[in-house]
Amino acid sequence: MLENYRNLVALGHQVYKPAVITQLEQEELWTRGEGHPVGAPLGGRRQALEPSALCLLCSWNSGHLFQSGMAEKPVDMFTQTPNNEDTEKESIRCLTTLGHFGFECLPYQLVSKSMRQGFSFNILCVGETGIGKSTLINALFNTNLKDNKSSHFYPNVGLIVQTYDLQESNVQLKLTVVKTVGYGDQTNKEGSYQPIIDYIDAQFEAYLQEELKIKRSFKYHDTRIHVCLYFISPTGHSLKSLDLLTMKNIDRKVNIIPLIAKADTVSKNDLQKFKSKIMSELISNGIQIYQFPTDDETIGQTNSSMNGMLPFAVVGSTDEVKVGKRMVRGRHYPWGVLQVENENHCDFVKLQDMLLCMNMEDLKEQTHIHLYECYRHRKLQRMGFTDVGPDNQPISFQEIYEAKRLEFYDQCQREEEELKKRFMQQVKDREIAFKDAEKELQDKFEHLKSIQQEEIMKLEEEKRQLEEEMTDFSKTKAVCETLQTQACTNIKKDKDRKK
Ligand SMILES: Nc1nc2c(ncn2[C@@H]2O[C@H](COP(=O)(O)OP(=O)(O)OP(=O)(O)O)[C@@H](O)[C@H]2O)c(=O)[nH]1
Ligand SMILES: [Mg+2]
C-alpha cells in the first residue's frame, strides 16, 4: 500500500533511480546546455536536469504509458542536438543524476497530502483501575491529557473515549484514547470483557455502515481501534484469569501489545522470569498478540528482536526529575531516580519507538486488512452475501441481489401460504368448536325446556286441583251460608212464636 508510512519514510531516504536513467547515464547521452531546471518539485529535491534529458524521459514515459512508438525516436522539444560530431563530442559532459524524476516523486505527493490531511490513531488501554494507563499515554505522547481518576466502585466495566488533536512539528495527529473504567473491580468478573468487545465491534460496524452508504463521507473519522495496550499487573507471578479471559476474547478483533505496568515495582531478575512466564501462558492459551512485522528490510531486524522482548515492562511518569545537569522524565525514589526514557531502566522507549515511530502504519494496516476484514466477511456472510455461486463460479453483487430478492419473494410466498393454511385451519377449528358449543347449548335449551314443560304441567295440575278445591269450598260455603240463613230464620221464628 503506497499510503504505508514506512514505505514513504523508506522512500524518503532511499533514492532509487529508474533503470532507464541508469541506462541513459551509461550511454552518456546527457548533454549540458544552458537550460534551467524544469518543473523541480518538492523544494528542490529534484536536481537540475538538462532539457534534452527531460525530453527523453518524457518520451520514455509516453512510450510506456500509451504504448506509442515515440520511445523509439525521442523528439527533442527543447534543444536541437548539433549534427557536427566534433562539436557534439566537445559539448558532451558526463553528469551524475542527483535527484528524483517523474513518477519517482509520487511518494512525496502522498507525504505532502498526508501532512495536509493529518494522521489519526486509536488506542485502547485495558487495565485495572489505577494501573498507570493515563500516565503512560501522557508520557508516550509527551503531553498532559486531561483525565480524572476512576472510582473502584463501579458495578460494571465501562469505557471512556477521549479524542485529542495533537501536533508535533508540522505533523497533526488525531488521537483517540479509549480507557477501561472499573476493570477488575467487580466480584464477579465473568462478563468484564464484554463491553470491550462490544465497543470494538461497534466501531467496525460503524465503518462498515459508512462503506455501504450510497453517499459516503470522505471526512469520516475512522474510530476503529488500531492497538490495544493491555496493562498486566506487576505481580511477578503470572497472568490473572481475567487477563487470559479478556485477551482470549479480543485477540481476533484487535492488535494486542501486552505491557507489564509499573515495572519499577518488580526486580530485574523477577521481571525476566515474569516476562517468560507471561509469554508461555499466552502461547499455551492460544492467545495471539501483535507481532511487529519482520518482512520489511529496513525495520525487520529491529522488529524481530523487539518481538522477543514482549511484553514490554514499562514505567510511566509525567514528572521531570533532575539527573546531573539534565531534566529527565522519571520517578524520584528515596534510593534514586528511575528514568523512564532510559532503556536500562525500562522498556518505555522500546514501546514508544515500536508503537509510534516504526509500526503505527502497520497497526492501522493490520486493523484494516485483517481484523476489520474478518468482521466484514462474517457480517456480510451472515447477511447472505457471497463471492461465488453454488457452482463455485464468481457471482456479481447484482446476481446476489436478484437471487436474494427471488429467495425473499419465495419465502414470502411460502410464508403467506403457510399463514393462509394456518388461518383456514383455525377458522375450521373455530367453526367446529362453535358448532359443538351451539349443539351443547341447544341440548341444554331442550333439556331446560322439557323441565320447564314438566313444571308448567305440574303447576297447571296444581292450579286445576286448587280450582276444584275452590269450587268445592265455594259450594260448601254456599251450603253453609244457606244452612246458616235457615237456622237464623228458624231461630227468629221460634223467638217470635214464643212471644
Ligand atoms: N510506581 C509506579 N507508579 C505509577 C506508574 N505509572 C503511574 N503510576 C502512578 O499510579 C497512580 C495511578 O496512575 P494513573 O495513570 O492515573 O492510572 P490509571 O490506570 O489511569 O487510573 P484510572 O484511570 O483511575 O483507572 C498515579 O499515582 C501514578 O503516579 C509506574 O509506572 N510506576
Ligand atoms: Mg486514568
Coordinates of C-alpha atoms and ligand atoms in Angstrom, one line a residue:
M1 CA 0.0 0.0 0.0
L2 CA 1.5 3.3 -1.1
E3 CA 0.0 5.1 1.9
N4 CA 2.1 2.9 4.2
Y5 CA 4.1 5.4 6.1
R6 CA 7.0 3.0 6.3
N7 CA 7.2 3.0 2.5
L8 CA 7.0 6.7 2.4
V9 CA 9.7 7.1 5.0
A10 CA 11.8 4.4 3.4
L11 CA 11.5 6.0 0.0
G12 CA 12.3 9.4 1.6
H13 CA 15.8 8.4 2.4
Q14 CA 16.4 5.7 -0.1
V15 CA 17.0 7.0 -3.6
Y16 CA 16.4 4.6 -6.4
K17 CA 16.9 5.6 -10.0
P18 CA 14.7 4.1 -12.7
A19 CA 16.5 1.7 -14.8
V20 CA 16.1 3.8 -17.9
I21 CA 18.0 6.7 -16.3
T22 CA 20.9 4.4 -15.4
Q23 CA 20.9 3.2 -18.9
L24 CA 20.9 6.7 -20.3
E25 CA 23.7 7.6 -18.0
Q26 CA 25.7 4.6 -19.1
E27 CA 25.2 5.6 -22.7
E28 CA 26.4 9.1 -21.8
L29 CA 23.5 10.7 -23.6
W30 CA 23.3 13.6 -21.2
T31 CA 24.4 16.9 -22.5
R32 CA 24.8 20.0 -20.5
G33 CA 23.2 23.0 -22.1
E34 CA 22.2 26.4 -20.9
G35 CA 18.7 25.3 -19.9
H36 CA 17.2 25.8 -16.5
P37 CA 15.8 23.1 -14.2
V38 CA 12.3 22.2 -15.4
G39 CA 9.4 21.5 -13.0
A40 CA 11.6 20.9 -9.9
P41 CA 9.1 19.8 -7.4
L42 CA 9.2 19.4 -3.6
G43 CA 11.5 22.1 -2.5
G44 CA 14.4 21.3 -4.8
R45 CA 14.6 17.6 -4.2
R46 CA 14.8 17.2 -7.9
Q47 CA 18.2 18.4 -9.2
A48 CA 19.0 20.4 -12.3
L49 CA 18.1 18.4 -15.3
E50 CA 19.1 19.0 -18.9
P51 CA 16.2 19.9 -21.1
S52 CA 17.1 17.2 -23.6
A53 CA 17.4 14.6 -20.9
L54 CA 13.9 15.6 -19.6
C55 CA 12.6 15.2 -23.1
L56 CA 14.0 11.8 -23.4
L57 CA 12.4 10.9 -20.1
C58 CA 9.1 12.2 -21.3
S59 CA 9.3 10.1 -24.4
W60 CA 10.2 7.1 -22.4
N61 CA 7.2 7.7 -20.1
S62 CA 4.9 8.2 -23.1
G63 CA 6.1 5.0 -24.7
H64 CA 5.3 3.1 -21.6
L65 CA 2.1 4.7 -20.8
F66 CA 0.4 4.9 -24.1
Q67 CA 2.3 2.2 -26.0
S68 CA 3.1 4.6 -28.7
G69 CA 6.2 4.3 -30.9
M70 CA 7.5 7.6 -29.6
A71 CA 10.0 5.9 -27.4
E72 CA 11.9 4.5 -30.4
K73 CA 12.5 8.0 -31.7
P74 CA 12.5 10.6 -29.0
V75 CA 11.6 14.1 -30.1
D76 CA 13.7 16.8 -28.6
M77 CA 11.3 19.7 -27.8
F78 CA 13.8 21.9 -26.1
T79 CA 17.1 21.8 -27.8
Q80 CA 18.4 20.8 -31.2
T81 CA 21.4 18.4 -30.9
P82 CA 24.1 19.6 -33.1
N83 CA 24.8 17.4 -36.1
N84 CA 28.5 18.1 -36.1
E85 CA 30.1 15.1 -34.4
D86 CA 33.2 17.0 -33.2
T87 CA 31.1 19.8 -31.7
E88 CA 28.9 17.1 -30.1
K89 CA 32.0 15.3 -28.5
E90 CA 33.2 18.6 -27.2
S91 CA 29.9 19.5 -25.6
I92 CA 29.1 16.1 -24.2
R93 CA 29.6 16.1 -20.4
C94 CA 29.0 13.2 -18.2
L95 CA 26.6 14.1 -15.3
T96 CA 25.5 12.0 -12.4
T97 CA 21.8 12.3 -11.6
L98 CA 21.3 13.6 -8.2
G99 CA 17.6 13.6 -7.6
H100 CA 14.2 12.2 -8.4
F101 CA 12.4 12.0 -11.7
G102 CA 8.9 11.6 -12.9
F103 CA 6.8 9.0 -11.0
E104 CA 9.6 8.5 -8.6
C105 CA 8.3 11.6 -6.9
L106 CA 4.9 10.0 -6.3
P107 CA 5.6 9.2 -2.6
Y108 CA 6.3 12.9 -2.0
Q109 CA 2.9 13.8 -3.3
L110 CA 1.5 11.3 -0.8
V111 CA 3.6 12.6 2.0
S112 CA 2.5 16.2 1.4
K113 CA -1.1 15.1 1.1
S114 CA -0.9 13.1 4.4
M115 CA 0.7 16.1 6.1
R116 CA -2.1 18.3 4.9
Q117 CA -4.8 15.8 6.0
G118 CA -3.1 14.8 9.2
F119 CA -3.0 11.3 10.7
S120 CA -5.3 9.5 13.1
F121 CA -4.6 6.8 15.6
N122 CA -6.9 5.0 18.0
I123 CA -5.6 3.3 21.2
L124 CA -7.5 1.1 23.6
C125 CA -6.0 0.9 27.1
V126 CA -7.2 -2.1 29.0
G127 CA -6.1 -2.5 32.6
E128 CA -7.2 -2.4 36.2
T129 CA -8.1 0.9 37.9
G130 CA -5.0 2.9 38.8
I131 CA -2.6 0.7 37.0
G132 CA -1.0 3.7 35.2
K133 CA -2.9 3.9 31.9
S134 CA -3.3 7.7 31.8
T135 CA 0.3 8.3 33.0
L136 CA 1.7 6.1 30.3
I137 CA -0.4 7.7 27.5
N138 CA 0.7 11.1 28.6
A139 CA 4.3 10.0 28.7
L140 CA 4.1 8.3 25.2
F141 CA 2.7 11.5 23.6
N142 CA 4.7 13.8 25.8
T143 CA 1.6 15.7 26.7
N144 CA -0.8 16.2 29.6
L145 CA -4.2 14.9 28.5
K146 CA -6.9 15.9 31.0
D147 CA -8.2 12.8 32.8
N148 CA -9.9 12.1 36.1
K149 CA -9.1 9.2 38.4
S150 CA -11.7 6.5 38.3
S151 CA -13.5 5.0 41.3
H152 CA -13.1 1.4 42.4
F153 CA -16.8 1.0 43.0
Y154 CA -18.4 0.8 39.5
P155 CA -20.8 -2.1 39.3
N156 CA -19.7 -2.9 35.8
V157 CA -16.8 -2.3 33.5
G158 CA -17.1 0.8 31.3
L159 CA -15.1 2.6 28.7
I160 CA -14.1 6.3 28.4
V161 CA -13.5 7.6 24.9
Q162 CA -11.4 10.8 24.5
T163 CA -10.2 12.4 21.3
Y164 CA -7.4 14.9 21.2
D165 CA -5.8 16.9 18.3
L166 CA -2.1 16.8 18.8
Q167 CA 0.7 18.4 16.8
E168 CA 4.4 17.6 16.7
S169 CA 6.5 19.8 14.3
N170 CA 4.1 20.1 11.4
V171 CA 2.6 16.7 11.8
Q172 CA -1.0 16.6 13.1
L173 CA -2.4 13.6 14.8
K174 CA -6.0 13.0 15.8
L175 CA -5.5 10.7 18.8
T176 CA -8.4 8.7 20.2
V177 CA -7.7 7.1 23.6
V178 CA -10.3 4.6 24.9
K179 CA -9.7 3.5 28.5
T180 CA -11.4 0.9 30.7
V181 CA -13.1 2.1 33.8
G182 CA -13.8 -0.2 36.8
Y183 CA -11.9 -3.1 35.1
G184 CA -11.1 -5.8 37.6
D185 CA -13.1 -4.2 40.4
Q186 CA -16.2 -6.4 40.4
T187 CA -16.5 -9.6 42.5
N188 CA -17.9 -11.4 39.5
K189 CA -15.6 -10.7 36.6
E190 CA -17.1 -13.1 34.2
G191 CA -18.5 -10.6 31.7
S192 CA -15.8 -8.0 32.2
Y193 CA -14.5 -8.3 28.6
Q194 CA -18.0 -7.9 27.0
P195 CA -18.1 -4.1 27.0
I196 CA -14.6 -4.1 25.3
I197 CA -15.8 -6.5 22.6
D198 CA -19.0 -4.5 22.1
Y199 CA -17.0 -1.3 21.7
I200 CA -14.6 -2.8 19.2
D201 CA -17.4 -4.4 17.1
A202 CA -19.4 -1.2 17.2
Q203 CA -16.5 0.7 15.6
F204 CA -16.2 -2.0 12.9
E205 CA -19.9 -1.8 12.3
A206 CA -19.9 2.0 12.0
Y207 CA -17.1 1.8 9.4
L208 CA -19.0 -1.0 7.5
Q209 CA -22.2 1.1 7.5
E210 CA -20.2 4.1 6.2
E211 CA -18.7 1.9 3.5
L212 CA -22.1 0.6 2.4
K213 CA -23.7 4.1 2.3
I214 CA -24.6 5.4 -1.1
K215 CA -23.3 8.9 -0.2
R216 CA -20.1 8.3 1.8
S217 CA -18.4 11.0 3.8
F218 CA -14.7 11.4 2.8
K219 CA -14.1 13.2 6.0
Y220 CA -15.3 10.2 8.0
H221 CA -13.5 9.8 11.3
D222 CA -12.4 6.2 11.5
T223 CA -12.7 5.1 15.1
R224 CA -11.6 1.5 14.6
I225 CA -9.2 0.5 17.4
H226 CA -5.7 0.2 15.9
V227 CA -4.0 -1.2 19.0
C228 CA -4.9 -2.4 22.5
L229 CA -2.3 -1.8 25.2
Y230 CA -3.0 -4.5 27.7
F231 CA -1.7 -3.5 31.2
I232 CA -0.7 -6.5 33.2
S233 CA -0.4 -6.1 37.0
P234 CA 3.2 -6.3 38.1
T235 CA 2.6 -9.3 40.4
G236 CA 5.8 -11.1 39.3
H237 CA 3.8 -14.3 39.4
S238 CA 1.6 -15.0 36.4
L239 CA -1.3 -13.6 34.4
K240 CA -4.6 -13.4 36.2
S241 CA -7.6 -15.4 34.8
L242 CA -9.2 -12.1 33.9
D243 CA -6.2 -11.2 31.8
L244 CA -6.3 -14.5 30.0
L245 CA -10.1 -14.4 29.5
T246 CA -10.1 -10.9 28.1
M247 CA -7.2 -11.3 25.8
K248 CA -8.6 -14.6 24.6
N249 CA -11.8 -12.9 23.7
I250 CA -10.4 -9.9 22.0
D251 CA -7.3 -11.2 20.2
R252 CA -9.1 -11.8 16.9
K253 CA -10.5 -8.3 17.0
V254 CA -7.6 -6.0 17.9
N255 CA -3.8 -5.9 17.8
I256 CA -2.8 -6.6 21.4
I257 CA 0.5 -5.3 22.8
P258 CA 0.9 -6.7 26.4
L259 CA 2.7 -4.4 28.8
I260 CA 3.9 -5.1 32.4
A261 CA 2.7 -1.9 34.1
K262 CA 4.6 -0.2 36.9
A263 CA 7.6 -2.4 36.1
D264 CA 9.6 -0.4 38.6
T265 CA 8.0 -2.5 41.3
V266 CA 9.5 -5.8 40.1
S267 CA 13.2 -6.6 40.4
K268 CA 15.3 -7.2 37.3
N269 CA 15.5 -11.0 37.8
D270 CA 11.9 -11.4 38.6
L271 CA 11.0 -9.3 35.6
Q272 CA 12.8 -11.6 33.2
K273 CA 11.1 -14.6 34.7
F274 CA 7.7 -12.8 34.7
K275 CA 8.1 -12.0 31.0
S276 CA 8.9 -15.6 30.1
K277 CA 6.0 -16.9 32.3
I278 CA 3.6 -14.4 30.6
M279 CA 4.7 -15.4 27.1
S280 CA 4.4 -19.1 27.9
E281 CA 0.9 -18.6 29.3
L282 CA -0.2 -16.6 26.3
I283 CA 1.1 -19.4 24.0
S284 CA -0.4 -22.2 26.0
N285 CA -3.8 -20.5 26.0
G286 CA -3.6 -19.9 22.2
I287 CA -3.7 -16.1 22.6
Q288 CA -2.5 -14.1 19.7
I289 CA -0.6 -10.9 20.4
Y290 CA 0.5 -8.4 17.8
Q291 CA 3.9 -9.3 16.2
F292 CA 5.9 -6.4 14.8
P293 CA 6.4 -7.1 11.1
T294 CA 9.7 -8.6 10.1
D295 CA 9.2 -8.7 6.4
D296 CA 10.4 -5.1 5.9
E297 CA 14.1 -4.8 5.0
T298 CA 14.6 -1.5 6.9
I299 CA 13.0 -2.3 10.2
G300 CA 12.6 -6.1 10.1
Q301 CA 15.6 -6.9 12.2
T302 CA 14.7 -4.4 14.9
N303 CA 11.1 -5.6 14.9
S304 CA 12.2 -9.2 15.1
S305 CA 14.4 -8.5 18.2
M306 CA 11.6 -6.5 19.8
N307 CA 9.2 -9.3 19.3
G308 CA 11.5 -11.3 21.6
M309 CA 11.2 -8.7 24.3
L310 CA 7.5 -8.7 24.6
P311 CA 5.7 -8.0 27.0
F312 CA 7.3 -4.6 27.4
A313 CA 8.0 -3.7 31.0
V314 CA 7.0 0.0 31.2
V315 CA 7.2 2.7 33.7
G316 CA 5.1 5.9 33.3
S317 CA 5.6 9.3 34.6
T318 CA 4.7 12.9 33.8
D319 CA 7.3 14.3 36.2
E320 CA 10.6 15.9 35.2
V321 CA 13.4 15.0 37.5
K322 CA 16.9 16.5 37.7
V323 CA 19.7 14.0 36.9
G324 CA 23.1 15.6 36.9
K325 CA 22.6 18.8 34.9
R326 CA 19.7 17.4 32.8
M327 CA 16.0 17.3 33.4
V328 CA 14.6 13.9 32.5
R329 CA 11.2 12.2 32.6
G330 CA 11.3 10.0 35.6
R331 CA 10.2 8.9 39.0
H332 CA 12.0 10.0 42.1
Y333 CA 12.5 7.4 44.8
P334 CA 14.3 7.6 48.2
W335 CA 17.0 5.4 46.7
G336 CA 17.4 7.3 43.4
V337 CA 15.8 8.2 40.1
L338 CA 14.1 5.9 37.6
Q339 CA 14.5 7.4 34.2
V340 CA 11.5 6.5 32.1
E341 CA 13.4 7.1 28.8
N342 CA 16.5 5.2 29.9
E343 CA 16.5 1.8 28.2
N344 CA 18.4 0.2 31.1
H345 CA 15.6 1.2 33.4
C346 CA 12.5 0.1 31.5
D347 CA 11.1 -0.7 28.0
F348 CA 9.3 2.7 27.6
V349 CA 11.5 3.9 24.8
K350 CA 11.1 0.5 23.0
L351 CA 7.4 0.8 23.3
Q352 CA 7.4 4.3 22.0
D353 CA 9.6 3.5 19.1
M354 CA 7.7 0.4 18.1
L355 CA 4.3 1.9 18.5
L356 CA 4.7 5.4 17.2
C357 CA 7.8 5.6 15.1
M358 CA 8.0 2.3 13.4
N359 CA 4.8 0.4 13.3
M360 CA 1.9 2.8 13.6
E361 CA 1.1 2.4 9.9
D362 CA 1.4 -1.4 10.1
L363 CA -1.0 -1.5 13.1
K364 CA -3.5 0.5 11.1
E365 CA -3.0 -1.7 8.1
Q366 CA -3.4 -4.9 10.1
T367 CA -6.6 -3.4 11.6
H368 CA -8.0 -2.7 8.1
I369 CA -6.8 -5.7 6.1
H370 CA -7.1 -8.5 8.7
L371 CA -9.2 -7.6 11.7
Y372 CA -11.8 -5.4 10.0
E373 CA -11.8 -7.7 7.0
C374 CA -12.7 -10.7 9.3
Y375 CA -15.6 -8.7 10.8
R376 CA -16.8 -7.6 7.4
H377 CA -16.5 -11.1 6.0
R378 CA -18.5 -12.6 8.9
K379 CA -21.1 -9.8 8.8
L380 CA -21.7 -9.9 5.0
Q381 CA -21.8 -13.7 5.0
R382 CA -24.4 -13.6 7.8
M383 CA -26.4 -11.2 5.6
G384 CA -26.3 -13.7 2.8
F385 CA -23.6 -12.2 0.5
T386 CA -21.1 -14.4 -1.1
D387 CA -18.4 -14.1 -3.8
V388 CA -19.1 -17.4 -5.5
G389 CA -22.3 -19.0 -6.6
P390 CA -23.5 -22.6 -5.9
D391 CA -21.5 -23.8 -9.0
N392 CA -18.3 -22.2 -7.4
Q393 CA -18.3 -19.5 -10.2
P394 CA -17.7 -15.9 -9.3
I395 CA -21.0 -14.1 -8.8
S396 CA -21.8 -10.4 -9.1
F397 CA -23.4 -8.2 -6.5
Q398 CA -26.4 -7.7 -8.9
E399 CA -26.8 -11.5 -9.2
I400 CA -26.7 -12.0 -5.5
Y401 CA -29.2 -9.2 -5.1
E402 CA -31.5 -10.8 -7.7
A403 CA -31.1 -14.2 -6.1
K404 CA -31.8 -12.8 -2.7
R405 CA -34.8 -10.9 -4.0
L406 CA -36.2 -14.1 -5.5
E407 CA -35.4 -16.1 -2.4
F408 CA -37.1 -13.5 -0.3
Y409 CA -40.1 -13.4 -2.7
D410 CA -40.4 -17.2 -2.5
Q411 CA -40.0 -17.1 1.3
C412 CA -42.8 -14.5 1.4
Q413 CA -45.0 -16.7 -0.8
R414 CA -44.3 -19.7 1.3
E415 CA -45.0 -17.9 4.5
E416 CA -48.2 -16.4 3.0
E417 CA -49.3 -19.9 2.0
E418 CA -48.5 -21.2 5.4
L419 CA -50.3 -18.3 7.1
K420 CA -53.3 -18.9 4.8
K421 CA -53.4 -22.6 5.7
R422 CA -53.0 -21.9 9.4
F423 CA -55.8 -19.3 9.2
M424 CA -58.1 -21.7 7.3
Q425 CA -57.4 -24.4 9.8
Q426 CA -58.0 -22.1 12.7
V427 CA -61.3 -21.0 11.1
K428 CA -62.3 -24.6 10.6
D429 CA -61.4 -25.5 14.2
R430 CA -63.3 -22.5 15.4
E431 CA -66.3 -23.4 13.3
I432 CA -66.3 -26.9 14.7
A433 CA -65.9 -25.5 18.2
F434 CA -68.8 -23.1 17.6
K435 CA -71.0 -25.9 16.2
D436 CA -70.2 -28.1 19.2
A437 CA -70.9 -25.2 21.6
E438 CA -74.2 -24.5 19.7
K439 CA -75.3 -28.1 19.9
E440 CA -74.4 -28.2 23.5
L441 CA -76.4 -25.0 24.1
Q442 CA -79.3 -26.4 22.0
D443 CA -79.4 -29.6 24.1
K444 CA -79.2 -27.6 27.2
F445 CA -82.0 -25.5 26.0
E446 CA -84.1 -28.5 25.1
H447 CA -83.4 -30.0 28.4
L448 CA -84.4 -26.9 30.3
K449 CA -87.4 -26.5 28.0
S450 CA -88.6 -30.0 28.9
I451 CA -88.0 -29.4 32.6
Q452 CA -90.0 -26.2 32.2
Q453 CA -92.8 -28.0 30.4
E454 CA -93.0 -30.5 33.2
E455 CA -93.0 -27.7 35.7
I456 CA -95.8 -25.9 33.8
M457 CA -97.8 -29.2 33.6
K458 CA -97.3 -29.7 37.3
L459 CA -98.3 -26.2 38.1
E460 CA -101.3 -26.4 35.9
E461 CA -102.4 -29.7 37.6
E462 CA -101.9 -28.0 40.9
K463 CA -103.9 -25.0 39.6
R464 CA -106.7 -27.3 38.5
Q465 CA -106.8 -29.1 41.8
L466 CA -106.8 -25.7 43.6
E467 CA -109.6 -24.5 41.4
E468 CA -111.6 -27.7 42.1
E469 CA -110.9 -27.2 45.8
M470 CA -112.0 -23.6 45.5
T471 CA -115.2 -24.7 43.7
D472 CA -115.9 -27.3 46.4
F473 CA -115.1 -24.8 49.0
S474 CA -117.5 -22.3 47.4
K475 CA -120.2 -24.9 47.2
T476 CA -119.7 -25.9 50.8
K477 CA -119.6 -22.2 51.8
A478 CA -122.9 -21.6 49.9
V479 CA -124.5 -24.7 51.6
C480 CA -123.2 -23.5 54.9
E481 CA -124.5 -20.0 54.3
T482 CA -127.9 -21.4 53.3
L483 CA -128.0 -23.6 56.3
Q484 CA -126.9 -20.7 58.5
T485 CA -129.6 -18.5 57.0
Q486 CA -132.2 -21.2 57.5
A487 CA -131.0 -21.7 61.1
C488 CA -131.3 -18.0 61.8
T489 CA -134.7 -17.8 60.2
N490 CA -135.8 -20.8 62.3
I491 CA -134.4 -19.2 65.5
K492 CA -136.2 -16.0 64.7
K493 CA -139.4 -17.9 64.0
D494 CA -139.1 -19.7 67.3
K495 CA -138.5 -16.5 69.2
D496 CA -141.5 -14.9 67.5
R497 CA -143.6 -17.8 68.3
K498 CA -142.5 -17.8 71.9
K499 CA -143.5 -14.2 72.2
Ligands
LIG1 N1 5.3 3.1 40.6 C1 4.7 3.5 39.6 N2 3.6 4.2 39.7 C2 3.0 4.7 38.6 C3 3.4 4.3 37.3 N3 2.5 4.8 36.4 C4 1.6 5.5 37.1 N4 1.9 5.4 38.4 C5 1.1 6.0 39.5 O1 -0.1 5.3 39.7 C6 -1.2 6.1 40.0 C7 -2.3 5.9 39.0 O2 -1.9 6.3 37.7 P1 -2.9 6.6 36.6 O3 -2.1 6.9 35.4 O4 -3.9 7.7 37.0 O5 -3.7 5.2 36.5 P2 -4.9 4.9 35.6 O6 -4.8 3.5 35.2 O7 -5.1 5.9 34.5 O8 -6.1 5.1 36.6 P3 -7.7 5.2 36.4 O9 -7.9 6.0 35.1 O10 -8.1 5.9 37.6 O11 -8.1 3.8 36.3 C8 -0.6 7.6 40.0 O12 -0.3 7.9 41.3 C9 0.7 7.4 39.2 O13 1.7 8.3 39.5 C10 4.5 3.5 37.2 O14 5.0 3.1 36.2 N5 5.1 3.1 38.4
MG2 MG -6.7 7.2 34.1

